[in-house]
mmCIF file of C-alpha atoms in Angstrom:
data_model
loop_
_atom_site.group_PDB
_atom_site.id
_atom_site.type_symbol
_atom_site.label_atom_id
_atom_site.label_comp_id
_atom_site.label_asym_id
_atom_site.label_seq_id
_atom_site.Cartn_x
_atom_site.Cartn_y
_atom_site.Cartn_z
ATOM 1 C CA MET I 211 13.878 -105.517 -59.986
ATOM 2 C CA ALA I 212 14.269 -104.063 -56.520
ATOM 3 C CA THR I 213 12.308 -104.786 -53.812
ATOM 4 C CA ILE I 214 11.013 -101.922 -51.330
ATOM 5 C CA THR I 215 13.403 -102.346 -49.673
ATOM 6 C CA GLU I 216 16.454 -102.287 -51.835
ATOM 7 C CA LEU I 217 14.549 -98.618 -53.214
ATOM 8 C CA SER I 218 14.190 -97.222 -49.878
ATOM 9 C CA ARG I 219 17.489 -97.891 -48.409
ATOM 10 C CA LEU I 220 18.940 -96.645 -51.737
ATOM 11 C CA ILE I 221 16.622 -93.541 -51.233
ATOM 12 C CA ARG I 222 17.418 -92.697 -47.563
ATOM 13 C CA ASP I 223 21.467 -93.876 -48.878
ATOM 14 C CA HIS I 224 21.308 -91.831 -51.858
ATOM 15 C CA GLY I 225 18.209 -89.175 -50.831
ATOM 16 C CA ASP I 226 18.975 -85.255 -51.091
ATOM 17 C CA ASP I 227 17.388 -85.807 -46.930
ATOM 18 C CA GLU I 228 19.948 -85.707 -44.353
ATOM 19 C CA GLU I 229 19.013 -87.015 -41.337
ATOM 20 C CA GLU I 230 16.958 -85.085 -38.556
ATOM 21 C CA VAL I 231 19.878 -83.467 -36.005
ATOM 22 C CA TRP I 232 19.119 -82.323 -32.201
ATOM 23 C CA ILE I 233 20.484 -80.191 -30.745
ATOM 24 C CA THR I 234 18.594 -79.580 -27.227
ATOM 25 C CA HIS I 235 15.486 -78.522 -27.721
ATOM 26 C CA TYR I 236 15.950 -78.072 -32.160
ATOM 27 C CA SER I 237 15.795 -79.612 -34.978
ATOM 28 C CA SER I 238 17.062 -79.443 -38.320
ATOM 29 C CA ASN I 239 13.549 -80.403 -38.915
ATOM 30 C CA HIS I 240 12.508 -77.873 -36.830
ATOM 31 C CA GLN I 241 11.150 -73.737 -38.826
ATOM 32 C CA ILE I 242 13.357 -72.022 -36.756
ATOM 33 C CA LEU I 243 12.798 -67.658 -35.872
ATOM 34 C CA LEU I 244 15.987 -66.257 -33.923
ATOM 35 C CA VAL I 245 15.407 -62.603 -33.067
ATOM 36 C CA GLY I 246 17.269 -60.373 -31.042
ATOM 37 C CA GLU I 247 20.364 -61.314 -32.410
ATOM 38 C CA GLY I 248 23.420 -59.584 -31.544
ATOM 39 C CA ASP I 249 26.609 -60.962 -33.185
ATOM 40 C CA PHE I 250 24.599 -64.386 -34.765
ATOM 41 C CA SER I 251 26.398 -66.300 -33.138
ATOM 42 C CA PHE I 252 23.940 -68.578 -31.625
ATOM 43 C CA SER I 253 22.072 -69.338 -34.591
ATOM 44 C CA CYS I 254 25.656 -70.114 -36.859
ATOM 45 C CA THR I 255 26.558 -72.495 -33.802
ATOM 46 C CA LEU I 256 23.101 -74.266 -34.985
ATOM 47 C CA ALA I 257 23.347 -74.102 -38.458
ATOM 48 C CA THR I 258 27.077 -75.275 -38.108
ATOM 49 C CA ARG I 259 25.819 -78.054 -36.768
ATOM 50 C CA PHE I 260 22.840 -78.936 -38.490
ATOM 51 C CA ARG I 261 25.113 -78.679 -41.348
ATOM 52 C CA SER I 262 22.717 -76.491 -43.811
ATOM 53 C CA ALA I 263 20.723 -72.730 -41.909
ATOM 54 C CA SER I 264 18.319 -73.108 -44.661
ATOM 55 C CA ASN I 265 15.156 -73.833 -42.161
ATOM 56 C CA ILE I 266 17.147 -70.828 -39.902
ATOM 57 C CA CYS I 267 15.404 -67.122 -40.210
ATOM 58 C CA ALA I 268 17.277 -65.414 -37.546
ATOM 59 C CA SER I 269 17.081 -61.821 -37.170
ATOM 60 C CA SER I 270 18.490 -58.087 -35.463
ATOM 61 C CA LEU I 271 17.122 -54.642 -33.948
ATOM 62 C CA ASP I 272 20.062 -53.974 -36.072
ATOM 63 C CA THR I 273 21.066 -52.706 -38.766
ATOM 64 C CA TYR I 274 23.742 -54.924 -40.910
ATOM 65 C CA ASP I 275 26.208 -52.133 -41.178
ATOM 66 C CA ASP I 276 25.748 -51.843 -36.394
ATOM 67 C CA VAL I 277 26.143 -55.775 -36.637
ATOM 68 C CA VAL I 278 29.299 -55.678 -38.452
ATOM 69 C CA ARG I 279 30.904 -52.423 -36.649
ATOM 70 C CA LYS I 280 29.426 -53.354 -32.914
ATOM 71 C CA TYR I 281 30.376 -57.009 -32.691
ATOM 72 C CA LYS I 282 33.407 -58.668 -33.716
ATOM 73 C CA LYS I 283 31.886 -62.000 -35.435
ATOM 74 C CA GLY I 284 29.861 -59.904 -36.945
ATOM 75 C CA ARG I 285 30.815 -59.750 -40.280
ATOM 76 C CA SER I 286 32.009 -64.005 -40.306
ATOM 77 C CA ASN I 287 29.207 -65.439 -38.637
ATOM 78 C CA LEU I 288 26.682 -63.835 -41.055
ATOM 79 C CA ASP I 289 28.473 -64.808 -43.911
ATOM 80 C CA THR I 290 28.701 -68.468 -42.517
ATOM 81 C CA LEU I 291 25.031 -68.660 -42.161
ATOM 82 C CA LYS I 292 24.274 -66.703 -45.589
ATOM 83 C CA ARG I 293 26.328 -69.586 -47.473
ATOM 84 C CA LEU I 294 24.238 -72.494 -45.572
ATOM 85 C CA GLY I 295 21.701 -70.698 -46.449
ATOM 86 C CA ALA I 296 20.140 -68.659 -43.843
ATOM 87 C CA SER I 297 17.821 -66.431 -44.370
ATOM 88 C CA LEU I 298 19.028 -62.865 -42.000
ATOM 89 C CA LEU I 299 16.564 -60.093 -41.418
ATOM 90 C CA HIS I 300 17.786 -56.871 -39.886
ATOM 91 C CA GLY I 301 15.739 -53.331 -38.295
ATOM 92 C CA VAL I 302 13.361 -56.507 -36.554
ATOM 93 C CA ASP I 303 11.706 -55.621 -34.053
ATOM 94 C CA ALA I 304 10.524 -58.149 -32.229
ATOM 95 C CA THR I 305 7.927 -56.306 -29.838
ATOM 96 C CA LYS I 306 6.017 -56.394 -33.394
ATOM 97 C CA LEU I 307 6.731 -59.628 -35.752
ATOM 98 C CA GLN I 308 2.603 -59.433 -36.882
ATOM 99 C CA LEU I 309 3.625 -56.334 -38.642
ATOM 100 C CA HIS I 310 6.794 -57.543 -40.223
ATOM 101 C CA PRO I 311 5.923 -58.013 -43.605
ATOM 102 C CA HIS I 312 7.952 -61.551 -43.973
ATOM 103 C CA LEU I 313 7.438 -63.082 -40.978
ATOM 104 C CA ASN I 314 3.724 -62.294 -40.410
ATOM 105 C CA CYS I 315 2.658 -64.916 -42.260
ATOM 106 C CA ILE I 316 5.473 -67.683 -42.118
ATOM 107 C CA LYS I 317 4.634 -70.531 -38.239
ATOM 108 C CA PHE I 318 7.756 -71.629 -36.410
ATOM 109 C CA ASP I 319 8.550 -74.512 -34.415
ATOM 110 C CA ARG I 320 10.815 -72.623 -32.216
ATOM 111 C CA ILE I 321 11.109 -69.002 -32.003
ATOM 112 C CA ILE I 322 14.809 -68.634 -30.221
ATOM 113 C CA PHE I 323 14.780 -64.883 -27.938
ATOM 114 C CA ASN I 324 17.964 -65.548 -26.620
ATOM 115 C CA PHE I 325 19.128 -62.249 -25.001
ATOM 116 C CA PRO I 326 17.243 -59.561 -25.818
ATOM 117 C CA HIS I 327 18.920 -56.600 -26.545
ATOM 118 C CA ALA I 328 19.054 -53.448 -24.407
ATOM 119 C CA GLY I 329 18.662 -51.660 -27.165
ATOM 120 C CA PHE I 330 22.391 -49.494 -26.525
ATOM 121 C CA HIS I 331 24.921 -47.484 -29.096
ATOM 122 C CA GLY I 332 28.032 -48.744 -28.047
ATOM 123 C CA LYS I 333 31.163 -51.590 -28.494
ATOM 124 C CA GLU I 334 29.924 -54.614 -26.454
ATOM 125 C CA THR I 335 32.414 -55.309 -25.016
ATOM 126 C CA ASP I 336 31.783 -51.860 -21.996
ATOM 127 C CA SER I 337 31.112 -52.795 -18.881
ATOM 128 C CA SER I 338 29.035 -50.625 -17.887
ATOM 129 C CA LEU I 339 26.195 -50.674 -21.372
ATOM 130 C CA ILE I 340 26.078 -54.517 -19.590
ATOM 131 C CA LYS I 341 25.117 -53.564 -16.546
#
């Protein structure tokens, strides 16, 4: 018969839960909402480092088609996030989250708004738009 210590070790070593990963202020155990994503590179980096995106909901003001058209790595970042289990939302206005049908009732541990979308239309590399 196994002891409590042996059972604990078996559960820890063979359980479904991965070890918690921390990246500065963010834990793989946090429920994380990212708003205002551009090419989704930040959320993709978090998900890759966490080895899962099941705790990540990443959103953009842009539609999916706009992300793919405007950002070189947009499609590959979105594909990676989807493969790792992220929730992806497009057309989300970060100033009206309380009105969003999927976000208004979820509690998040972290909400990240790295670089608010400036509302421009065009390519990300156009220096006049960046100014």
